[in-house]
Amino acid sequence: MKKTLDTKLDKIRNSKYQKTGFIIADAKDGDMGGGVFAPGPMLKNPVQPKSYKSYLQAMREMTNSGLIDIMLMSASSAEILNKENIFQNSGVTPAVRFNDTTDIWGQRHSNYKEFASKNFRTVHLSSVSPFIDLGLYSITFSNDLEKDLESLWGFRTFLEDLANHDLRYFLEVFNPQIEIGIKEDQIPSYVNDCILKCLAGLTSKERPLFLKMPFNGPKAMEELCNYHPEGLIVGVLGGGKGTTRDTFELVRQSEKYGARVALFGRKINLAESPMNLVRLMRAVIEGTMQSMEAVKEYHACLAQEGILPKIPIDEDQKITENVLLDDAS
């Protein structure tokens, strides 16, 4: 079955993009970085984790909904769902996280996030190539010569390994998680330049399908998207849960300033009603609904389904992520 991802990417590359062609990925790869709380907390009892079984069920339901284009998973989850033929007659593309750098490690009581990211890769490409053809590779720059060289050598090794398999990838670039000797307002330009330096030495065969990165504000997003419009497709990651208004503003502003992909993990997984959230994300992206209006509609859906919202609507309508404040609608 033709995958919606490939259809949409073709249109973007051929300057035929329309808002209805915006790509959305559900990132259900949390188990690559965490432990028992990777599937999220129970809705009615937040101190208890959901089960892995429920995590898999959420993947099945979102895939079957037709609302997304990519389902990003751990290799173990992808193997299970592949055996069930979940993606065989679906327009959704399955993908796995190819590497698990230390900046996604979030085990309880750990202190890994106090250190610069270090490269690591659990997944063997030969093990996943029988059931997927797409994955995510992650890299974080730290303004540290030795650490960044180590990360880039890891990337180089990955590309050499990838060349021996019939696989594609997209590239995730995080902001540094520690102080790196660069002022906070200079981080967006530093990250943009790191991305372009990283990709400049790659041929078209080696380049990622698209990027996954933080939304560092309208100026930074527009700068990167305008650098090489036909050859560099930019996607945004979701970050923390935030408010529902944060979620809708993030996709609206990202698309407005050139992004063509959204890859959200916690924003979808921790929502009271993930299906309604993604459906309304598309409405906001396509311009049929404003973000504030979408928040009200989301809460109306919760009320109709008898779900108690985690955040009261007055608070849920607020923008709490500073990067989104300047261009809020």
mmCIF file of C-alpha atoms in Angstrom:
data_model
loop_
_atom_site.group_PDB
_atom_site.id
_atom_site.type_symbol
_atom_site.label_atom_id
_atom_site.label_comp_id
_atom_site.label_asym_id
_atom_site.label_seq_id
_atom_site.Cartn_x
_atom_site.Cartn_y
_atom_site.Cartn_z
ATOM 1 C CA MET A 1 0.000 0.000 0.000
ATOM 2 C CA LYS A 2 1.268 3.473 -0.869
ATOM 3 C CA LYS A 3 2.446 5.244 2.267
ATOM 4 C CA THR A 4 1.221 8.784 2.914
ATOM 5 C CA LEU A 5 4.743 9.778 3.993
ATOM 6 C CA ASP A 6 6.177 9.067 0.545
ATOM 7 C CA THR A 7 3.316 10.834 -1.238
ATOM 8 C CA LYS A 8 3.699 13.926 0.931
ATOM 9 C CA LEU A 9 7.498 13.996 0.678
ATOM 10 C CA ASP A 10 7.261 13.838 -3.119
ATOM 11 C CA LYS A 11 4.946 16.856 -3.164
ATOM 12 C CA ILE A 12 7.168 18.836 -0.800
ATOM 13 C CA ARG A 13 10.256 18.115 -2.915
ATOM 14 C CA ASN A 14 8.415 19.136 -6.089
ATOM 15 C CA SER A 15 7.149 22.436 -4.635
ATOM 16 C CA LYS A 16 3.563 21.149 -4.521
ATOM 17 C CA TYR A 17 3.166 21.310 -0.758
ATOM 18 C CA GLN A 18 -0.209 22.204 0.685
ATOM 19 C CA LYS A 19 -1.189 22.402 4.345
ATOM 20 C CA THR A 20 -3.106 19.134 4.023
ATOM 21 C CA GLY A 21 0.252 17.532 3.177
ATOM 22 C CA PHE A 22 1.821 18.294 6.550
ATOM 23 C CA ILE A 23 3.442 15.153 8.006
ATOM 24 C CA ILE A 24 2.710 14.020 11.561
ATOM 25 C CA ALA A 25 4.590 11.297 13.424
ATOM 26 C CA ASP A 26 3.546 9.716 16.698
ATOM 27 C CA ALA A 27 6.733 9.059 18.661
ATOM 28 C CA LYS A 28 6.095 5.948 20.742
ATOM 29 C CA ASP A 29 9.782 5.163 21.301
ATOM 30 C CA GLY A 30 9.870 6.260 24.936
ATOM 31 C CA ASP A 31 10.997 2.818 26.108
ATOM 32 C CA MET A 32 14.369 3.466 24.431
ATOM 33 C CA GLY A 33 15.106 6.122 27.033
ATOM 34 C CA GLY A 34 13.108 5.295 30.124
ATOM 35 C CA GLY A 35 11.757 2.485 32.245
ATOM 36 C CA VAL A 36 8.345 1.483 33.524
ATOM 37 C CA PHE A 37 6.927 4.993 33.099
ATOM 38 C CA ALA A 38 7.817 5.129 29.389
ATOM 39 C CA PRO A 39 4.186 4.370 28.414
ATOM 40 C CA GLY A 40 3.090 7.249 30.665
ATOM 41 C CA PRO A 41 1.176 7.472 33.942
ATOM 42 C CA MET A 42 -2.323 6.131 34.458
ATOM 43 C CA LEU A 43 -4.933 8.779 33.673
ATOM 44 C CA LYS A 44 -6.890 8.236 36.875
ATOM 45 C CA ASN A 45 -3.888 7.384 39.054
ATOM 46 C CA PRO A 46 -0.805 9.359 37.907
ATOM 47 C CA VAL A 47 1.535 7.722 40.418
ATOM 48 C CA GLN A 48 1.023 4.365 38.656
ATOM 49 C CA PRO A 49 2.474 3.651 35.188
ATOM 50 C CA LYS A 50 0.481 2.404 32.244
ATOM 51 C CA SER A 51 1.430 -1.069 31.089
ATOM 52 C CA TYR A 52 3.548 -1.844 28.062
ATOM 53 C CA LYS A 53 0.523 -3.733 26.742
ATOM 54 C CA SER A 54 -1.472 -0.483 26.771
ATOM 55 C CA TYR A 55 1.443 1.289 25.056
ATOM 56 C CA LEU A 56 1.259 -1.204 22.192
ATOM 57 C CA GLN A 57 -2.502 -0.818 22.020
ATOM 58 C CA ALA A 58 -2.125 2.955 21.722
ATOM 59 C CA MET A 59 0.201 2.374 18.753
ATOM 60 C CA ARG A 60 -2.337 0.100 17.092
ATOM 61 C CA GLU A 61 -5.185 2.551 17.601
ATOM 62 C CA MET A 62 -3.273 5.590 16.366
ATOM 63 C CA THR A 63 -2.011 3.679 13.324
ATOM 64 C CA ASN A 64 -5.525 2.519 12.470
ATOM 65 C CA SER A 65 -6.939 6.039 12.886
ATOM 66 C CA GLY A 66 -5.342 7.305 9.680
ATOM 67 C CA LEU A 67 -4.432 10.583 11.428
ATOM 68 C CA ILE A 68 -0.667 10.119 11.310
ATOM 69 C CA ASP A 69 1.943 9.343 8.680
ATOM 70 C CA ILE A 70 4.707 7.750 10.777
ATOM 71 C CA MET A 71 4.700 5.559 13.870
ATOM 72 C CA LEU A 72 8.098 5.793 15.560
ATOM 73 C CA MET A 73 8.843 2.883 17.922
ATOM 74 C CA SER A 74 11.568 0.914 19.614
ATOM 75 C CA ALA A 75 12.829 -2.056 17.635
ATOM 76 C CA SER A 76 11.111 -4.440 20.034
ATOM 77 C CA SER A 77 7.720 -2.750 19.616
ATOM 78 C CA ALA A 78 8.062 -2.607 15.854
ATOM 79 C CA GLU A 79 8.851 -6.320 15.716
ATOM 80 C CA ILE A 80 5.706 -7.184 17.675
ATOM 81 C CA LEU A 81 3.404 -5.017 15.560
ATOM 82 C CA ASN A 82 5.007 -6.223 12.349
ATOM 83 C CA LYS A 83 4.133 -9.809 13.264
ATOM 84 C CA GLU A 84 0.518 -8.645 13.599
ATOM 85 C CA ASN A 85 0.684 -7.080 10.101
ATOM 86 C CA ILE A 86 -0.528 -3.759 11.529
ATOM 87 C CA PHE A 87 1.238 -1.759 8.821
ATOM 88 C CA GLN A 88 0.662 -4.106 5.874
ATOM 89 C CA ASN A 89 -2.551 -2.472 4.649
ATOM 90 C CA SER A 90 -1.957 0.899 6.269
ATOM 91 C CA GLY A 91 -0.817 4.215 4.870
ATOM 92 C CA VAL A 92 1.325 4.678 7.987
ATOM 93 C CA THR A 93 5.074 4.136 7.752
ATOM 94 C CA PRO A 94 6.629 2.232 10.673
ATOM 95 C CA ALA A 95 9.962 3.542 11.925
ATOM 96 C CA VAL A 96 12.359 2.704 14.738
ATOM 97 C CA ARG A 97 14.858 4.690 16.784
ATOM 98 C CA PHE A 98 18.239 3.629 15.421
ATOM 99 C CA ASN A 99 20.364 5.023 18.249
ATOM 100 C CA ASP A 100 19.817 5.843 21.895
ATOM 101 C CA THR A 101 22.221 8.619 22.845
ATOM 102 C CA THR A 102 22.532 9.404 26.531
ATOM 103 C CA ASP A 103 20.491 12.607 26.349
ATOM 104 C CA ILE A 104 17.304 10.525 25.969
ATOM 105 C CA TRP A 105 18.144 8.359 28.982
ATOM 106 C CA GLY A 106 15.586 9.127 31.670
ATOM 107 C CA GLN A 107 15.724 6.322 34.190
ATOM 108 C CA ARG A 108 14.347 7.177 37.604
ATOM 109 C CA HIS A 109 16.935 8.496 40.095
ATOM 110 C CA SER A 110 19.559 8.889 37.332
ATOM 111 C CA ASN A 111 21.680 11.985 36.613
ATOM 112 C CA TYR A 112 22.561 11.398 32.954
ATOM 113 C CA LYS A 113 21.043 14.697 31.850
ATOM 114 C CA GLU A 114 23.689 16.598 33.801
ATOM 115 C CA PHE A 115 26.275 15.533 31.237
ATOM 116 C CA ALA A 116 26.855 16.239 27.581
ATOM 117 C CA SER A 117 25.303 13.739 25.198
ATOM 118 C CA LYS A 118 27.379 10.666 24.388
ATOM 119 C CA ASN A 119 26.798 8.504 21.359
ATOM 120 C CA PHE A 120 25.439 4.968 21.741
ATOM 121 C CA ARG A 121 23.532 2.570 19.506
ATOM 122 C CA THR A 122 21.716 -0.539 20.741
ATOM 123 C CA VAL A 123 19.947 -1.402 17.491
ATOM 124 C CA HIS A 124 21.604 -3.641 14.905
ATOM 125 C CA LEU A 125 20.409 -2.567 11.453
ATOM 126 C CA SER A 126 20.493 -6.128 10.171
ATOM 127 C CA SER A 127 18.015 -7.115 12.903
ATOM 128 C CA VAL A 128 15.394 -4.508 11.997
ATOM 129 C CA SER A 129 15.789 -4.344 8.214
ATOM 130 C CA PRO A 130 13.444 -7.315 7.615
ATOM 131 C CA PHE A 131 10.428 -5.401 8.946
ATOM 132 C CA ILE A 132 11.109 -1.636 8.607
ATOM 133 C CA ASP A 133 12.809 0.629 6.085
ATOM 134 C CA LEU A 134 12.940 3.876 8.090
ATOM 135 C CA GLY A 135 14.516 4.963 11.337
ATOM 136 C CA LEU A 136 15.661 7.913 13.390
ATOM 137 C CA TYR A 137 19.282 8.769 14.102
ATOM 138 C CA SER A 138 19.996 11.330 16.825
ATOM 139 C CA ILE A 139 22.934 13.649 17.414
ATOM 140 C CA THR A 140 23.496 16.533 19.851
ATOM 141 C CA PHE A 141 26.266 19.115 19.599
ATOM 142 C CA SER A 142 27.865 20.415 22.801
ATOM 143 C CA ASN A 143 30.465 22.974 21.657
ATOM 144 C CA ASP A 144 33.083 20.547 22.974
ATOM 145 C CA LEU A 145 35.616 19.538 20.343
ATOM 146 C CA GLU A 146 36.272 16.006 21.585
ATOM 147 C CA LYS A 147 32.626 15.181 22.355
ATOM 148 C CA ASP A 148 31.371 16.590 19.058
ATOM 149 C CA LEU A 149 34.058 14.717 17.140
ATOM 150 C CA GLU A 150 32.995 11.520 18.902
ATOM 151 C CA SER A 151 29.365 12.177 17.950
ATOM 152 C CA LEU A 152 30.253 12.890 14.327
ATOM 153 C CA TRP A 153 32.411 9.779 14.078
ATOM 154 C CA GLY A 154 29.437 7.833 15.424
ATOM 155 C CA PHE A 155 27.271 9.387 12.710
ATOM 156 C CA ARG A 156 29.866 8.537 10.066
ATOM 157 C CA THR A 157 29.982 4.919 11.240
ATOM 158 C CA PHE A 158 26.197 4.751 11.186
ATOM 159 C CA LEU A 159 26.069 5.991 7.582
ATOM 160 C CA GLU A 160 28.610 3.369 6.534
ATOM 161 C CA ASP A 161 26.494 0.696 8.227
ATOM 162 C CA LEU A 162 23.321 2.095 6.661
ATOM 163 C CA ALA A 163 24.880 1.844 3.184
ATOM 164 C CA ASN A 164 24.925 -1.944 3.594
ATOM 165 C CA HIS A 165 21.183 -2.107 4.208
ATOM 166 C CA ASP A 166 18.139 -1.013 2.249
ATOM 167 C CA LEU A 167 17.135 1.532 4.894
ATOM 168 C CA ARG A 168 16.297 5.243 5.115
ATOM 169 C CA TYR A 169 16.637 7.594 8.067
ATOM 170 C CA PHE A 170 15.699 10.986 9.399
ATOM 171 C CA LEU A 171 18.000 13.028 11.605
ATOM 172 C CA GLU A 172 17.171 14.298 15.081
ATOM 173 C CA VAL A 173 19.224 17.192 16.448
ATOM 174 C CA PHE A 174 18.563 18.272 20.013
ATOM 175 C CA ASN A 175 19.553 21.523 21.662
ATOM 176 C CA PRO A 176 22.391 20.982 24.165
ATOM 177 C CA GLN A 177 21.026 19.857 27.522
ATOM 178 C CA ILE A 178 23.855 21.438 29.532
ATOM 179 C CA GLU A 179 25.657 24.781 29.618
ATOM 180 C CA ILE A 180 28.069 24.893 26.677
ATOM 181 C CA GLY A 181 29.591 28.366 26.940
ATOM 182 C CA ILE A 182 27.154 29.938 24.481
ATOM 183 C CA LYS A 183 24.503 32.468 25.470
ATOM 184 C CA GLU A 184 20.955 31.136 25.487
ATOM 185 C CA ASP A 185 19.785 33.471 22.724
ATOM 186 C CA GLN A 186 22.677 32.246 20.533
ATOM 187 C CA ILE A 187 21.787 28.547 20.835
ATOM 188 C CA PRO A 188 19.323 28.597 17.882
ATOM 189 C CA SER A 189 21.906 29.943 15.447
ATOM 190 C CA TYR A 190 24.568 27.579 16.831
ATOM 191 C CA VAL A 191 22.286 24.572 16.326
ATOM 192 C CA ASN A 192 21.302 25.699 12.812
ATOM 193 C CA ASP A 193 24.954 26.029 11.817
ATOM 194 C CA CYS A 194 25.815 22.642 13.344
ATOM 195 C CA ILE A 195 23.067 21.007 11.289
ATOM 196 C CA LEU A 196 24.218 22.582 8.034
ATOM 197 C CA LYS A 197 27.874 21.747 8.722
ATOM 198 C CA CYS A 198 26.890 18.165 9.516
ATOM 199 C CA LEU A 199 24.927 17.709 6.280
ATOM 200 C CA ALA A 200 27.141 19.624 3.843
ATOM 201 C CA GLY A 201 29.560 16.714 3.404
ATOM 202 C CA LEU A 202 26.834 14.229 2.543
ATOM 203 C CA THR A 203 25.693 13.287 -0.924
ATOM 204 C CA SER A 204 21.990 13.025 -1.724
ATOM 205 C CA LYS A 205 22.187 9.273 -1.152
ATOM 206 C CA GLU A 206 23.449 9.810 2.402
ATOM 207 C CA ARG A 207 21.262 12.726 3.444
ATOM 208 C CA PRO A 208 18.314 12.241 5.812
ATOM 209 C CA LEU A 209 14.730 12.334 4.516
ATOM 210 C CA PHE A 210 14.034 15.199 6.924
ATOM 211 C CA LEU A 211 15.100 16.729 10.228
ATOM 212 C CA LYS A 212 13.611 16.472 13.703
ATOM 213 C CA MET A 213 14.631 19.363 15.954
ATOM 214 C CA PRO A 214 13.313 21.797 18.576
ATOM 215 C CA PHE A 215 11.326 24.835 17.505
ATOM 216 C CA ASN A 216 13.778 27.571 18.449
ATOM 217 C CA GLY A 217 11.529 30.424 17.426
ATOM 218 C CA PRO A 218 10.235 31.899 14.154
ATOM 219 C CA LYS A 219 13.521 33.527 13.118
ATOM 220 C CA ALA A 220 15.619 30.384 13.573
ATOM 221 C CA MET A 221 13.047 28.133 11.884
ATOM 222 C CA GLU A 222 12.641 30.448 8.908
ATOM 223 C CA GLU A 223 16.415 30.825 8.566
ATOM 224 C CA LEU A 224 16.976 27.067 8.372
ATOM 225 C CA CYS A 225 14.004 26.341 6.112
ATOM 226 C CA ASN A 226 15.013 29.076 3.668
ATOM 227 C CA TYR A 227 18.647 27.948 3.438
ATOM 228 C CA HIS A 228 17.946 25.085 1.043
ATOM 229 C CA PRO A 229 14.160 24.901 0.531
ATOM 230 C CA GLU A 230 14.124 21.953 -1.884
ATOM 231 C CA GLY A 231 16.853 19.906 -0.246
ATOM 232 C CA LEU A 232 16.204 20.273 3.469
ATOM 233 C CA ILE A 233 12.831 19.314 4.929
ATOM 234 C CA VAL A 234 12.566 20.429 8.552
ATOM 235 C CA GLY A 235 10.455 18.797 11.244
ATOM 236 C CA VAL A 236 9.870 19.808 14.848
ATOM 237 C CA LEU A 237 9.875 17.707 17.994
ATOM 238 C CA GLY A 238 7.309 18.218 20.705
ATOM 239 C CA GLY A 239 9.382 18.433 23.861
ATOM 240 C CA GLY A 240 7.515 18.348 27.168
ATOM 241 C CA LYS A 241 3.778 17.880 27.639
ATOM 242 C CA GLY A 242 2.957 21.569 28.224
ATOM 243 C CA THR A 243 -0.596 22.791 27.782
ATOM 244 C CA THR A 244 -2.923 21.890 24.949
ATOM 245 C CA ARG A 245 -2.551 25.470 23.710
ATOM 246 C CA ASP A 246 1.226 24.932 23.598
ATOM 247 C CA THR A 247 0.697 21.905 21.357
ATOM 248 C CA PHE A 248 -1.539 23.701 18.890
ATOM 249 C CA GLU A 249 0.622 26.834 18.793
ATOM 250 C CA LEU A 250 3.736 24.751 18.229
ATOM 251 C CA VAL A 251 2.376 23.056 15.123
ATOM 252 C CA ARG A 252 0.816 26.277 13.812
ATOM 253 C CA GLN A 253 3.944 28.372 14.187
ATOM 254 C CA SER A 254 6.278 25.626 12.985
ATOM 255 C CA GLU A 255 4.296 25.166 9.773
ATOM 256 C CA LYS A 256 3.973 28.923 9.286
ATOM 257 C CA TYR A 257 7.745 29.397 9.337
ATOM 258 C CA GLY A 258 8.613 26.485 7.084
ATOM 259 C CA ALA A 259 8.489 23.188 8.956
ATOM 260 C CA ARG A 260 6.684 20.380 7.160
ATOM 261 C CA VAL A 261 6.819 17.640 9.794
ATOM 262 C CA ALA A 262 5.855 17.338 13.473
ATOM 263 C CA LEU A 263 7.120 14.413 15.534
ATOM 264 C CA PHE A 264 5.458 14.463 18.933
ATOM 265 C CA GLY A 265 5.955 11.999 21.765
ATOM 266 C CA ARG A 266 4.823 13.208 25.179
ATOM 267 C CA LYS A 267 2.440 15.796 23.763
ATOM 268 C CA ILE A 268 0.437 12.970 22.178
ATOM 269 C CA ASN A 269 1.118 10.132 24.587
ATOM 270 C CA LEU A 270 0.264 12.121 27.723
ATOM 271 C CA ALA A 271 -2.890 13.676 26.277
ATOM 272 C CA GLU A 272 -6.215 12.636 27.781
ATOM 273 C CA SER A 273 -7.536 11.912 24.279
ATOM 274 C CA PRO A 274 -4.658 11.446 21.802
ATOM 275 C CA MET A 275 -6.954 10.915 18.790
ATOM 276 C CA ASN A 276 -8.826 14.167 19.332
ATOM 277 C CA LEU A 277 -5.566 15.999 19.950
ATOM 278 C CA VAL A 278 -4.027 14.878 16.647
ATOM 279 C CA ARG A 279 -7.266 15.506 14.752
ATOM 280 C CA LEU A 280 -7.329 19.070 16.069
ATOM 281 C CA MET A 281 -3.616 19.523 15.380
ATOM 282 C CA ARG A 282 -4.425 18.937 11.724
ATOM 283 C CA ALA A 283 -7.299 21.419 11.869
ATOM 284 C CA VAL A 284 -4.982 24.087 13.278
ATOM 285 C CA ILE A 285 -2.240 23.338 10.738
ATOM 286 C CA GLU A 286 -4.714 23.497 7.851
ATOM 287 C CA GLY A 287 -6.140 26.779 9.099
ATOM 288 C CA THR A 288 -9.709 25.613 9.658
ATOM 289 C CA MET A 289 -9.423 26.337 13.378
ATOM 290 C CA GLN A 290 -7.430 28.777 15.533
ATOM 291 C CA SER A 291 -5.379 27.359 18.381
ATOM 292 C CA MET A 292 -7.562 28.886 21.112
ATOM 293 C CA GLU A 293 -10.679 27.561 19.396
ATOM 294 C CA ALA A 294 -9.059 24.125 19.134
ATOM 295 C CA VAL A 295 -8.396 24.064 22.888
ATOM 296 C CA LYS A 296 -12.086 24.720 23.552
ATOM 297 C CA GLU A 297 -13.070 22.006 21.094
ATOM 298 C CA TYR A 298 -10.635 19.584 22.722
ATOM 299 C CA HIS A 299 -12.176 20.162 26.155
ATOM 300 C CA ALA A 300 -15.660 19.765 24.664
ATOM 301 C CA CYS A 301 -14.577 16.361 23.329
ATOM 302 C CA LEU A 302 -13.260 15.368 26.759
ATOM 303 C CA ALA A 303 -16.547 16.343 28.374
ATOM 304 C CA GLN A 304 -18.496 14.373 25.777
ATOM 305 C CA GLU A 305 -16.356 11.290 26.446
ATOM 306 C CA GLY A 306 -16.625 11.703 30.217
ATOM 307 C CA ILE A 307 -12.892 12.330 30.642
ATOM 308 C CA LEU A 308 -11.714 14.667 33.387
ATOM 309 C CA PRO A 309 -9.062 17.038 31.975
ATOM 310 C CA LYS A 310 -5.676 17.092 33.687
ATOM 311 C CA ILE A 311 -5.580 20.889 33.384
ATOM 312 C CA PRO A 312 -8.655 23.144 33.767
ATOM 313 C CA ILE A 313 -9.594 24.827 30.512
ATOM 314 C CA ASP A 314 -8.649 28.322 31.736
ATOM 315 C CA GLU A 315 -5.107 27.114 32.418
ATOM 316 C CA ASP A 316 -4.998 24.873 29.351
ATOM 317 C CA GLN A 317 -5.624 27.885 27.094
ATOM 318 C CA LYS A 318 -2.397 29.520 28.253
ATOM 319 C CA ILE A 319 0.931 29.403 26.464
ATOM 320 C CA THR A 320 3.648 28.220 28.842
ATOM 321 C CA GLU A 321 6.528 27.722 26.394
ATOM 322 C CA ASN A 322 8.341 31.043 26.039
ATOM 323 C CA VAL A 323 9.507 30.381 22.485
ATOM 324 C CA LEU A 324 5.852 30.453 21.360
ATOM 325 C CA LEU A 325 4.851 33.768 22.954
ATOM 326 C CA ASP A 326 5.986 36.227 20.276
ATOM 327 C CA ASP A 327 3.719 34.958 17.502
ATOM 328 C CA ALA A 328 0.742 33.584 19.425
ATOM 329 C CA SER A 329 -2.604 33.779 17.635
#
